[in-house]
Amino acid sequence: MIKKLIKNVISHSFGRVAILCLLACCFVFSSSFRGGVGGGLALAGDDDARWRRAKSEYAFEEALRMDALDSAEATVALLRHALALDSTNTAAAYYLGLAGMAQQGRDMEHYQEALAMMKRHFDAHPGDYYEAMIYGDACAAIGQPRQALAAAQAIAAVEPNKFEVLARLARAYSINRMPERALAVYDSIEAMHGTSQAVTDRKIECRLQMGDSAGAVAEQRTLLATAPQSVEYTLAMANVMFQLDRRDSALVYLDRAEAIAPSDGNVFATRALFYNAVGDSVNYLKETYRALTSDNLDLDDKQRLLVNAARRLYVPGDTSARAATLFETLIARHPHEPVFHRNYADYLVACERYTQAAEELSYALDMDPTDVELWHRLMIVQLIDHDYEKTIATAAKAIEYNDSDPEVHSYVGQAYYQMQRYDEAVAAYDRALALSDSTDVEELSNLTGVRGDALFQAGDTVAAFQAYEQSLALNPDNAGILNNYAYFLALSNRDLDRALQMARRAVDLTPGSATYLDTLAWVYHMLGDRDNALLYIRQAIDAEPDPQGELLDHLHAIESSQ
C-alpha cells in the first residue's frame, strides 16, 4: 500500500528520476523512522507511558508487516491503533496522512487535514530525507507552495549535492515565483552534474518567468553549442523560437534538424506539431504520415500523434478516409500492437462504423485475450450496433479467460433484455450481482434496478417493485432507477403520488434529460394534470434532438386528453 500511496501522491512530481527516487523510499520505510517513532514521549519514571509507547511501536511494526503483504486495510487500521496508543507517534501520523492524500475524489479540507498529519512528522524530524521529500511533493500537489519550499530546503540541508534534491528545490522556488533563485540552483546542478536538455528546459522556463526572452534563447544556444549536431538540442531550439512567436526562425531550426537526421521520426513529429499549431493542415498531415512511418519514433509517441491527428480530422458525418488512412498505415507497420487496433476502434465508433470497430477490437483480443477492458469494449460496441447474439457469444469467450467478471454478465443481461428474453436477462443480472463487490453500493444499486426492469417486462410486477425498492435503499439518488420505477408505476396506475415524487427527483438530479422529462409528463398525465403534462412533454421534445417513437406517442396522447 505504501508504494501505491507514494505513487499517487507524487503524480505531479518533478520528473522520472525524482519519481524513481521517491519509490525507492518504500524499501527503507521501516528503518527511516527508528529515531522518529514516539520521540520525547514520557518521563523516565512513567511506566504506563513507556508501556503505551512500546505497544504503539509494536503496532507500527505490524503495520509495516501488513504493508509488505499488500494488506491495505490492515495497514491503515494498525497505523490508527499506533497513533491512538501514542498521540506523539509522528511516524504513524505521517503515513495515515499519506493514506489520506492518496484517496481520490475528496474535498480540499480532507487533503489539508491529511497534509497536517504528515506535517507533524516533518516538523519533528525535518532531516528525515525521504519523508520530507514525499511531504514536499504532497504540498505541491494540493497547492501549498510555501510548505513545499520549506520541505525542499530541509532536504537540501541534508543532501546538498544530490541531483533530485536540487531539482526539487529549484522547482519549489519556481512555483513560489522566485525564478532568480530557481535559476541559481539550476546553475549549481549544471556545475555539479553537467548540462542536459531537461535542466535547460527548466532554465528557459525561469527566464520566461522573468520576462527575459533573450536569456531564454541564450540558454538553448549555449547548450546547442556544446553539440551542434544534436537533433534533440536543435529541435529544442525550434521549440524555443516557436514559444517566442518567431515562426520563421523555428522553421529554420526544424529544417536544420532534418538536414542532420533526414529519417528521424522525432523531427517529423515536431514538424507536424509546428504545422498543426500554425494551422497548415496539408503539411500537418504530411509530417504526421512521415512520423508514423518512421522507424525510430517510439510507439507511445506514435500513438499520441495518431490520436491527436484523428481528433483534429474527425468531423461528424465526414465520410473521408483521411484519419482512417493514418490508422491503417500505422497498423500495417505495427500489426501486432493491440493499442493501435483499440485506438482505431475508438475512432470507428465515433464515426458510427460499429461493425469495423468490432473487427479491430477482435484483432486486439486475438493478441491479448486476457485484457478485460478490451472484452468490455467489444461487447459495448456490439450492443450499440444491436448485434445482441454476438454480444452473448463474445461474453461466452470472455468468461473462458475470466469467469468472475460481473460486468460481462451485466452486458449479457442487457443483450437478453433487448431481445425480449427477460427471464434470461434476470438470470444474467443475478450472476452479475453474485460476483459484484459487496461494498460497491452504486454498482449494486444499478444492477438491482435493471434486474427490476427485466422482472417488470417479464410480468412479475411484485418482484420488480421489490427490486426497485432494494436498489433505492442502496442509492436513494439513483436517477435512472427513480425514473424507471416511476414510469412503471405510472404504466401500472399504482401509487402515482410516489411515482410523481420519484420522477421529480430524477429530473432534479439530471436536468434536461428528455427521457426523465417524458416520464414526469406521463405521471402527470396519469394523474389527470393536463397542464403540467403538456409543460413537461414539450420540454422533453425540445430536449431530444430527433424526437420520435414513444415520445411522440405520449405527446399525442396528452394533447388529445381532456
XYZ file of C-alpha atoms in Angstrom:
562
model
C 0.000 0.000 0.000
C 2.777 2.427 0.908
C 4.205 2.073 -2.587
C 0.791 2.825 -4.081
C 0.263 5.759 -1.754
C 3.582 7.279 -2.683
C 2.933 6.804 -6.397
C -0.459 8.524 -6.137
C 0.819 11.441 -4.097
C 3.731 12.178 -6.421
C 1.695 12.099 -9.628
C 2.521 15.779 -10.075
C 6.192 15.367 -9.214
C 9.251 16.710 -10.983
C 10.112 14.012 -13.482
C 11.018 10.381 -13.926
C 14.257 10.485 -11.933
C 12.524 12.045 -8.967
C 9.676 9.558 -9.068
C 12.066 6.610 -9.100
C 13.929 8.119 -6.189
C 10.727 8.520 -4.222
C 9.638 4.982 -4.907
C 12.958 3.831 -3.506
C 11.908 5.139 -0.100
C 9.456 2.256 0.192
C 12.378 -0.062 0.822
C 13.823 1.980 3.675
C 10.488 2.819 5.255
C 10.941 0.659 8.324
C 14.437 1.911 9.115
C 13.974 5.605 8.373
C 11.653 6.115 11.326
C 13.765 4.465 14.007
C 14.574 7.815 15.536
C 11.158 9.321 14.904
C 8.649 6.976 16.491
C 7.236 8.496 19.619
C 10.256 10.699 20.267
C 10.210 12.505 23.640
C 7.202 10.524 24.789
C 7.387 10.048 28.521
C 9.235 10.858 31.687
C 11.783 8.266 32.682
C 9.685 7.005 35.562
C 6.379 6.923 33.734
C 5.894 3.156 33.287
C 2.397 3.466 31.794
C 3.602 5.913 29.171
C 6.570 3.669 28.317
C 4.220 0.704 28.012
C 1.895 2.575 25.665
C 4.875 3.732 23.669
C 6.127 0.157 23.326
C 2.672 -1.030 22.234
C 2.467 1.839 19.740
C 5.854 0.925 18.272
C 4.773 -2.707 18.039
C 1.569 -1.721 16.209
C 3.659 0.405 13.857
C 5.980 -2.530 13.110
C 2.933 -4.711 12.467
C 1.658 -2.061 10.049
C 4.936 -2.407 8.145
C 4.493 -6.168 8.033
C 0.924 -5.844 6.725
C 2.130 -3.349 4.135
C 4.696 -5.861 2.920
C 1.809 -8.313 2.480
C -0.179 -5.707 0.471
C -2.941 -5.667 3.077
C -4.038 -2.029 2.793
C -6.947 -2.125 5.244
C -4.911 -3.861 7.939
C -2.021 -1.440 7.437
C -4.226 1.620 7.925
C -6.021 0.063 10.895
C -2.723 -0.693 12.637
C -1.395 2.798 11.957
C -4.531 4.258 13.511
C -4.128 1.962 16.511
C -0.497 3.003 16.901
C -1.499 6.664 16.899
C -4.339 6.056 19.361
C -1.903 4.414 21.773
C 0.618 7.229 21.438
C -0.559 10.543 20.021
C 3.043 11.694 19.569
C 3.924 8.807 17.267
C 4.683 11.033 14.315
C 5.566 8.084 12.078
C 2.042 6.681 12.340
C 0.569 10.155 11.836
C 2.739 10.666 8.756
C 1.617 7.512 6.982
C -2.014 7.960 7.936
C -1.748 11.376 6.323
C -0.147 9.828 3.261
C -3.057 7.365 3.036
C -5.470 10.291 3.134
C -3.571 12.110 0.397
C -3.849 9.043 -1.843
C -7.649 8.910 -1.675
C -9.318 10.132 -4.855
C -12.293 12.468 -5.183
C -12.176 14.007 -1.707
C -12.623 17.695 -0.911
C -9.742 20.068 -0.208
C -10.427 20.095 3.529
C -9.781 16.353 3.643
C -6.428 16.727 1.881
C -5.412 19.613 4.113
C -6.130 17.521 7.196
C -4.114 14.644 5.740
C -1.254 17.006 4.952
C -1.353 18.357 8.508
C -0.767 14.819 9.807
C 2.261 14.450 7.561
C 3.490 17.860 8.666
C 3.630 16.682 12.290
C 6.474 14.338 11.414
C 8.180 16.859 9.164
C 8.151 19.485 11.930
C 9.543 16.995 14.436
C 12.093 15.417 12.086
C 12.803 17.731 9.139
C 16.014 15.850 8.439
C 14.227 12.609 7.534
C 15.183 12.702 3.878
C 12.639 10.523 2.112
C 9.697 11.527 4.277
C 10.424 15.227 3.791
C 10.707 14.651 0.047
C 7.291 12.981 -0.187
C 5.772 15.584 2.131
C 7.077 18.353 -0.113
C 5.553 16.704 -3.197
C 2.246 16.377 -1.377
C 2.348 20.082 -0.512
C 2.970 20.991 -4.140
C 0.208 18.642 -5.335
C -2.521 20.421 -3.345
C -1.285 23.963 -3.889
C 0.793 24.649 -0.752
C 3.905 26.154 -2.387
C 5.426 27.687 0.755
C 5.290 24.395 2.620
C 6.734 22.642 -0.436
C 9.627 25.103 -0.394
C 10.229 24.572 3.315
C 10.429 20.833 2.740
C 12.747 21.249 -0.245
C 15.061 23.480 1.779
C 15.137 20.961 4.614
C 16.036 18.153 2.204
C 18.751 20.273 0.587
C 20.282 20.891 4.015
C 20.670 17.121 4.425
C 21.707 16.231 0.854
C 23.029 19.416 -0.792
C 24.648 17.707 -3.783
C 22.006 15.263 -4.998
C 20.513 15.984 -8.405
C 16.937 15.139 -7.454
C 17.161 17.202 -4.265
C 18.401 20.289 -6.070
C 15.816 19.791 -8.830
C 13.070 19.835 -6.194
C 14.497 22.920 -4.562
C 14.671 24.764 -7.871
C 11.135 23.744 -8.753
C 9.897 24.843 -5.346
C 11.470 28.269 -5.874
C 9.838 28.429 -9.291
C 6.310 27.641 -8.073
C 6.822 30.277 -5.363
C 7.522 32.794 -8.146
C 11.186 33.115 -7.267
C 12.714 32.402 -10.706
C 16.048 34.074 -9.957
C 16.705 31.695 -7.056
C 15.495 28.741 -9.106
C 17.863 29.705 -11.904
C 20.784 29.868 -9.482
C 20.015 26.342 -8.279
C 19.826 25.051 -11.855
C 23.231 26.635 -12.482
C 24.525 24.683 -9.470
C 23.051 21.482 -10.874
C 24.864 22.033 -14.161
C 28.109 22.791 -12.357
C 27.904 19.549 -10.376
C 26.167 17.167 -12.786
C 26.710 18.613 -16.252
C 24.364 20.078 -18.832
C 21.229 18.411 -20.176
C 18.174 19.368 -22.151
C 15.934 18.701 -19.151
C 17.760 21.240 -16.984
C 17.993 23.740 -19.823
C 14.221 23.455 -20.320
C 13.743 24.430 -16.685
C 16.182 27.319 -17.011
C 14.277 28.575 -20.041
C 11.060 28.446 -18.000
C 12.742 30.593 -15.362
C 13.958 33.091 -17.971
C 10.499 33.366 -19.469
C 9.000 33.766 -15.990
C 11.418 36.660 -15.515
C 10.406 38.148 -18.884
C 13.914 37.557 -20.234
C 13.265 36.199 -23.736
C 16.811 36.942 -24.892
C 18.133 34.971 -21.924
C 15.831 32.059 -22.799
C 17.260 31.924 -26.323
C 20.796 32.243 -24.950
C 20.272 29.260 -22.621
C 19.339 26.969 -25.521
C 22.051 28.355 -27.790
C 24.644 27.691 -25.094
C 23.534 24.079 -24.837
C 23.370 23.682 -28.627
C 26.927 24.992 -28.901
C 28.120 22.007 -26.847
C 26.770 19.614 -29.513
C 25.868 21.437 -32.770
C 24.859 18.170 -34.485
C 22.445 17.152 -31.741
C 18.948 16.633 -33.151
C 17.463 16.904 -29.660
C 19.084 20.278 -28.962
C 18.230 21.595 -32.424
C 14.562 20.647 -32.080
C 14.517 22.251 -28.649
C 15.867 25.434 -30.231
C 12.994 25.349 -32.712
C 10.554 24.997 -29.817
C 12.045 27.999 -28.023
C 11.694 30.104 -31.162
C 8.106 28.992 -31.578
C 7.286 29.855 -27.954
C 8.579 33.358 -28.668
C 6.427 33.532 -31.833
C 9.478 33.548 -34.102
C 7.983 31.113 -36.593
C 10.460 31.674 -39.394
C 13.364 31.010 -37.029
C 11.600 27.932 -35.692
C 11.248 26.591 -39.223
C 14.942 27.235 -39.885
C 15.906 25.034 -36.935
C 13.399 22.373 -37.969
C 14.987 22.287 -41.409
C 18.418 22.131 -39.799
C 17.336 19.171 -37.626
C 16.100 17.325 -40.707
C 19.357 18.015 -42.510
C 21.216 16.457 -39.582
C 18.909 13.403 -39.441
C 16.842 13.059 -42.655
C 14.900 9.991 -41.464
C 14.411 10.817 -37.791
C 10.780 10.357 -36.748
C 11.180 12.837 -33.892
C 11.932 15.548 -36.456
C 8.800 14.702 -38.445
C 6.674 14.598 -35.287
C 7.952 18.017 -34.175
C 7.306 19.438 -37.634
C 3.786 18.021 -37.529
C 3.143 19.778 -34.218
C 4.511 23.013 -35.658
C 2.272 22.898 -38.728
C -0.721 21.971 -36.609
C -0.096 24.989 -34.373
C 0.138 27.393 -37.319
C -2.980 25.943 -38.972
C -1.284 24.370 -42.015
C -3.358 21.184 -42.307
C -1.753 19.976 -45.524
C 1.787 19.944 -44.142
C 0.474 18.731 -40.779
C -0.904 15.566 -42.372
C 2.202 15.135 -44.498
C 4.540 15.289 -41.494
C 2.252 13.116 -39.395
C 2.359 10.437 -42.078
C 6.173 10.656 -42.237
C 6.396 10.343 -38.439
C 4.073 7.346 -38.285
C 6.008 5.516 -40.998
C 9.414 6.239 -39.465
C 11.413 3.505 -37.750
C 12.879 5.291 -34.745
C 9.880 7.091 -33.211
C 8.687 5.442 -30.003
C 5.373 3.607 -30.217
C 3.949 5.746 -27.411
C 4.834 8.886 -29.367
C 3.262 7.427 -32.489
C 0.108 6.636 -30.571
C -0.177 10.181 -29.182
C 0.472 11.675 -32.610
C -2.103 9.425 -34.235
C -4.814 10.076 -31.631
C -4.263 13.842 -31.890
C -4.464 13.659 -35.684
C -7.674 11.620 -35.532
C -9.264 14.152 -33.178
C -8.261 17.001 -35.453
C -9.549 15.276 -38.571
C -12.767 13.925 -37.121
C -15.886 15.754 -38.240
C -19.325 14.222 -37.550
C -20.754 12.930 -40.805
C -17.427 13.208 -42.647
C -17.036 10.147 -44.880
C -13.483 10.934 -45.992
C -10.805 8.402 -45.195
C -8.022 10.748 -44.093
C -7.808 9.637 -40.465
C -8.607 6.026 -41.354
C -5.652 6.032 -43.753
C -3.329 7.117 -40.949
C -4.592 4.337 -38.665
C -4.305 1.714 -41.364
C -0.813 2.897 -42.287
C 0.376 2.598 -38.704
C -1.308 -0.788 -38.194
C 0.331 -2.068 -41.378
C 3.741 -1.196 -39.904
C 2.904 -2.480 -36.407
C 0.235 -5.166 -36.927
C 0.886 -6.871 -33.574
C 0.355 -3.846 -31.313
C -3.120 -4.144 -29.704
C -3.181 -0.491 -28.695
C -3.325 0.704 -32.321
C -6.258 -1.579 -33.110
C -8.004 -0.297 -29.973
C -7.396 3.344 -30.918
C -8.671 2.697 -34.427
C -11.772 1.051 -32.986
C -12.436 4.141 -30.844
C -12.233 6.312 -33.947
C -14.534 3.999 -35.892
C -17.096 4.097 -33.073
C -17.029 7.905 -33.219
C -17.747 7.558 -36.946
C -20.580 5.087 -36.143
C -18.826 2.326 -38.094
C -19.550 -0.286 -35.449
C -19.004 -3.469 -37.429
C -15.491 -2.429 -38.430
C -14.795 -1.235 -34.879
C -15.737 -4.668 -33.565
C -13.340 -6.263 -36.058
C -10.444 -4.119 -34.842
C -11.215 -4.964 -31.212
C -11.342 -8.643 -32.144
C -7.869 -8.362 -33.702
C -6.585 -6.778 -30.496
C -8.137 -9.553 -28.411
C -6.528 -12.208 -30.598
C -3.189 -10.721 -29.479
C -4.146 -10.251 -25.830
C -7.210 -12.279 -24.826
C -6.632 -11.585 -21.118
C -7.369 -7.858 -21.497
C -10.657 -7.479 -19.612
C -11.222 -3.908 -20.794
C -10.999 -4.971 -24.446
C -13.723 -7.566 -23.920
C -15.890 -4.885 -22.323
C -15.294 -2.513 -25.234
C -16.181 -5.166 -27.785
C -19.450 -6.056 -26.052
C -20.400 -2.380 -25.700
C -19.822 -1.842 -29.438
C -21.920 -4.900 -30.264
C -24.729 -3.664 -28.008
C -24.642 -0.234 -29.671
C -24.791 -1.990 -33.037
C -27.857 -4.009 -31.850
C -25.945 -7.216 -32.504
C -27.189 -8.983 -29.391
C -26.411 -12.557 -30.437
C -22.767 -11.606 -30.982
C -22.712 -9.841 -27.607
C -23.741 -13.086 -25.919
C -21.211 -15.085 -27.957
C -18.451 -12.633 -27.072
C -19.352 -12.895 -23.397
C -19.009 -16.689 -23.559
C -15.447 -16.281 -24.894
C -14.608 -13.630 -22.297
C -15.757 -15.924 -19.491
C -13.249 -18.549 -20.652
C -10.471 -16.150 -19.607
C -12.175 -14.591 -16.585
C -15.255 -16.285 -15.137
C -15.602 -13.878 -12.197
C -16.175 -10.608 -14.076
C -19.631 -9.228 -13.160
C -19.550 -6.659 -15.970
C -19.575 -9.374 -18.631
C -22.761 -10.863 -17.166
C -24.372 -7.410 -16.982
C -23.788 -6.972 -20.732
C -25.362 -10.383 -21.312
C -28.339 -9.191 -19.302
C -28.637 -6.102 -21.489
C -28.476 -8.229 -24.640
C -31.203 -10.616 -23.455
C -33.332 -7.661 -22.339
C -33.147 -6.096 -25.806
C -34.039 -9.462 -27.324
C -37.107 -9.560 -25.002
C -35.791 -12.739 -23.384
C -36.483 -11.317 -19.956
C -36.136 -14.455 -17.814
C -32.633 -14.990 -19.211
C -31.869 -11.317 -18.595
C -32.875 -11.721 -14.930
C -30.630 -14.778 -14.614
C -27.689 -12.877 -16.120
C -28.219 -9.964 -13.737
C -28.403 -12.408 -10.828
C -24.974 -13.786 -11.816
C -23.574 -10.247 -12.104
C -24.902 -9.388 -8.635
C -23.428 -12.561 -7.139
C -19.991 -11.648 -8.498
C -20.089 -7.917 -7.674
C -18.138 -6.182 -4.935
C -20.392 -6.138 -1.873
C -19.055 -2.692 -0.897
C -19.795 -1.042 -4.258
C -23.295 0.204 -3.412
C -23.595 2.279 -6.589
C -22.995 -0.698 -8.863
C -25.193 -2.953 -6.740
C -27.966 -0.358 -6.969
C -27.643 -0.189 -10.758
C -27.667 -3.964 -11.228
C -30.578 -4.464 -8.847
C -32.504 -1.735 -10.657
C -32.017 -3.123 -14.174
C -32.948 -6.539 -12.787
C -36.195 -4.871 -11.739
C -36.692 -3.617 -15.309
C -36.378 -7.167 -16.628
C -38.721 -8.546 -13.978
C -41.351 -5.938 -14.855
C -41.145 -6.779 -18.539
C -41.396 -10.471 -17.655
C -44.699 -9.697 -15.964
C -43.606 -10.115 -12.328
C -44.512 -6.631 -11.072
C -44.326 -7.601 -7.393
C -40.729 -8.815 -7.688
C -39.884 -5.864 -9.961
C -41.071 -3.268 -7.453
C -39.259 -5.117 -4.662
C -36.068 -4.906 -6.735
C -36.559 -1.155 -7.241
C -37.029 -0.668 -3.502
C -33.821 -2.600 -2.837
C -31.984 -0.559 -5.468
C -33.091 2.765 -3.970
C -32.272 1.579 -0.469
C -28.685 1.168 -1.686
C -28.633 4.510 -3.533
C -31.643 6.815 -2.991
C -30.359 9.226 -5.665
C -30.035 6.696 -8.486
C -31.723 8.837 -11.148
C -32.144 6.037 -13.668
C -33.884 3.754 -11.207
C -36.050 6.582 -9.848
C -37.169 7.271 -13.409
C -37.860 3.659 -14.358
C -39.680 2.880 -11.110
C -41.844 5.990 -11.535
C -42.627 5.152 -15.160
C -43.605 1.551 -14.471
C -45.774 2.650 -11.526
C -47.500 5.049 -13.904
C -47.963 2.308 -16.506
C -49.485 0.152 -13.763
C -51.587 3.074 -12.492
C -50.269 2.406 -8.979
C -49.044 4.715 -6.206
C -48.990 7.731 -8.533
C -48.109 10.184 -5.761
C -44.933 8.178 -5.070
C -44.294 7.988 -8.809
C -44.555 11.768 -9.079
C -42.121 12.263 -6.213
C -39.562 9.945 -7.805
C -39.983 11.390 -11.314
C -39.445 14.917 -9.987
C -36.325 13.782 -8.130
C -34.911 12.148 -11.267
C -35.404 15.393 -13.237
C -33.802 17.404 -10.424
C -30.785 15.075 -10.427
C -30.409 15.106 -14.236
C -31.823 18.359 -15.650
C -32.515 18.378 -19.372
C -32.913 14.611 -19.807
C -35.606 14.019 -22.422
C -36.303 10.550 -21.008
C -36.797 11.780 -17.455
C -38.929 14.747 -18.567
C -41.079 12.360 -20.595
C -41.621 10.171 -17.517
C -42.569 13.179 -15.418
C -45.039 14.285 -18.116
C -46.591 10.809 -18.264
C -47.015 10.634 -14.487
C -48.821 13.992 -14.569
C -50.929 12.651 -17.432
C -51.931 9.605 -15.371
C -52.796 11.957 -12.500
C -55.071 13.928 -14.822
C -52.947 17.097 -14.634
C -53.018 18.040 -18.337
C -51.311 21.436 -17.938
C -48.189 20.031 -16.251
C -48.205 17.022 -18.531
C -48.119 19.335 -21.566
C -45.463 21.527 -19.973
C -43.031 18.651 -19.413
C -43.737 16.663 -22.586
C -42.913 19.801 -24.597
C -39.714 20.243 -22.604
C -38.890 16.605 -23.373
C -39.495 17.173 -27.090
C -37.252 20.261 -27.024
C -34.508 18.320 -25.206
C -34.479 15.487 -27.747
C -32.593 16.304 -30.998
C -34.655 13.783 -33.000
C -37.949 13.120 -31.171
C -39.744 10.001 -32.344
C -41.487 6.827 -31.236
C -42.813 6.726 -27.697
C -42.054 10.400 -27.089
C -44.317 11.492 -29.942
C -46.951 8.958 -28.893
C -47.004 10.490 -25.422
C -47.255 13.998 -26.876
C -50.245 12.961 -28.985
C -51.955 11.192 -26.072
C -51.501 14.169 -23.737
C -52.640 16.712 -26.316
C -55.712 14.572 -27.023
C -56.652 14.248 -23.355
C -59.341 16.438 -21.773
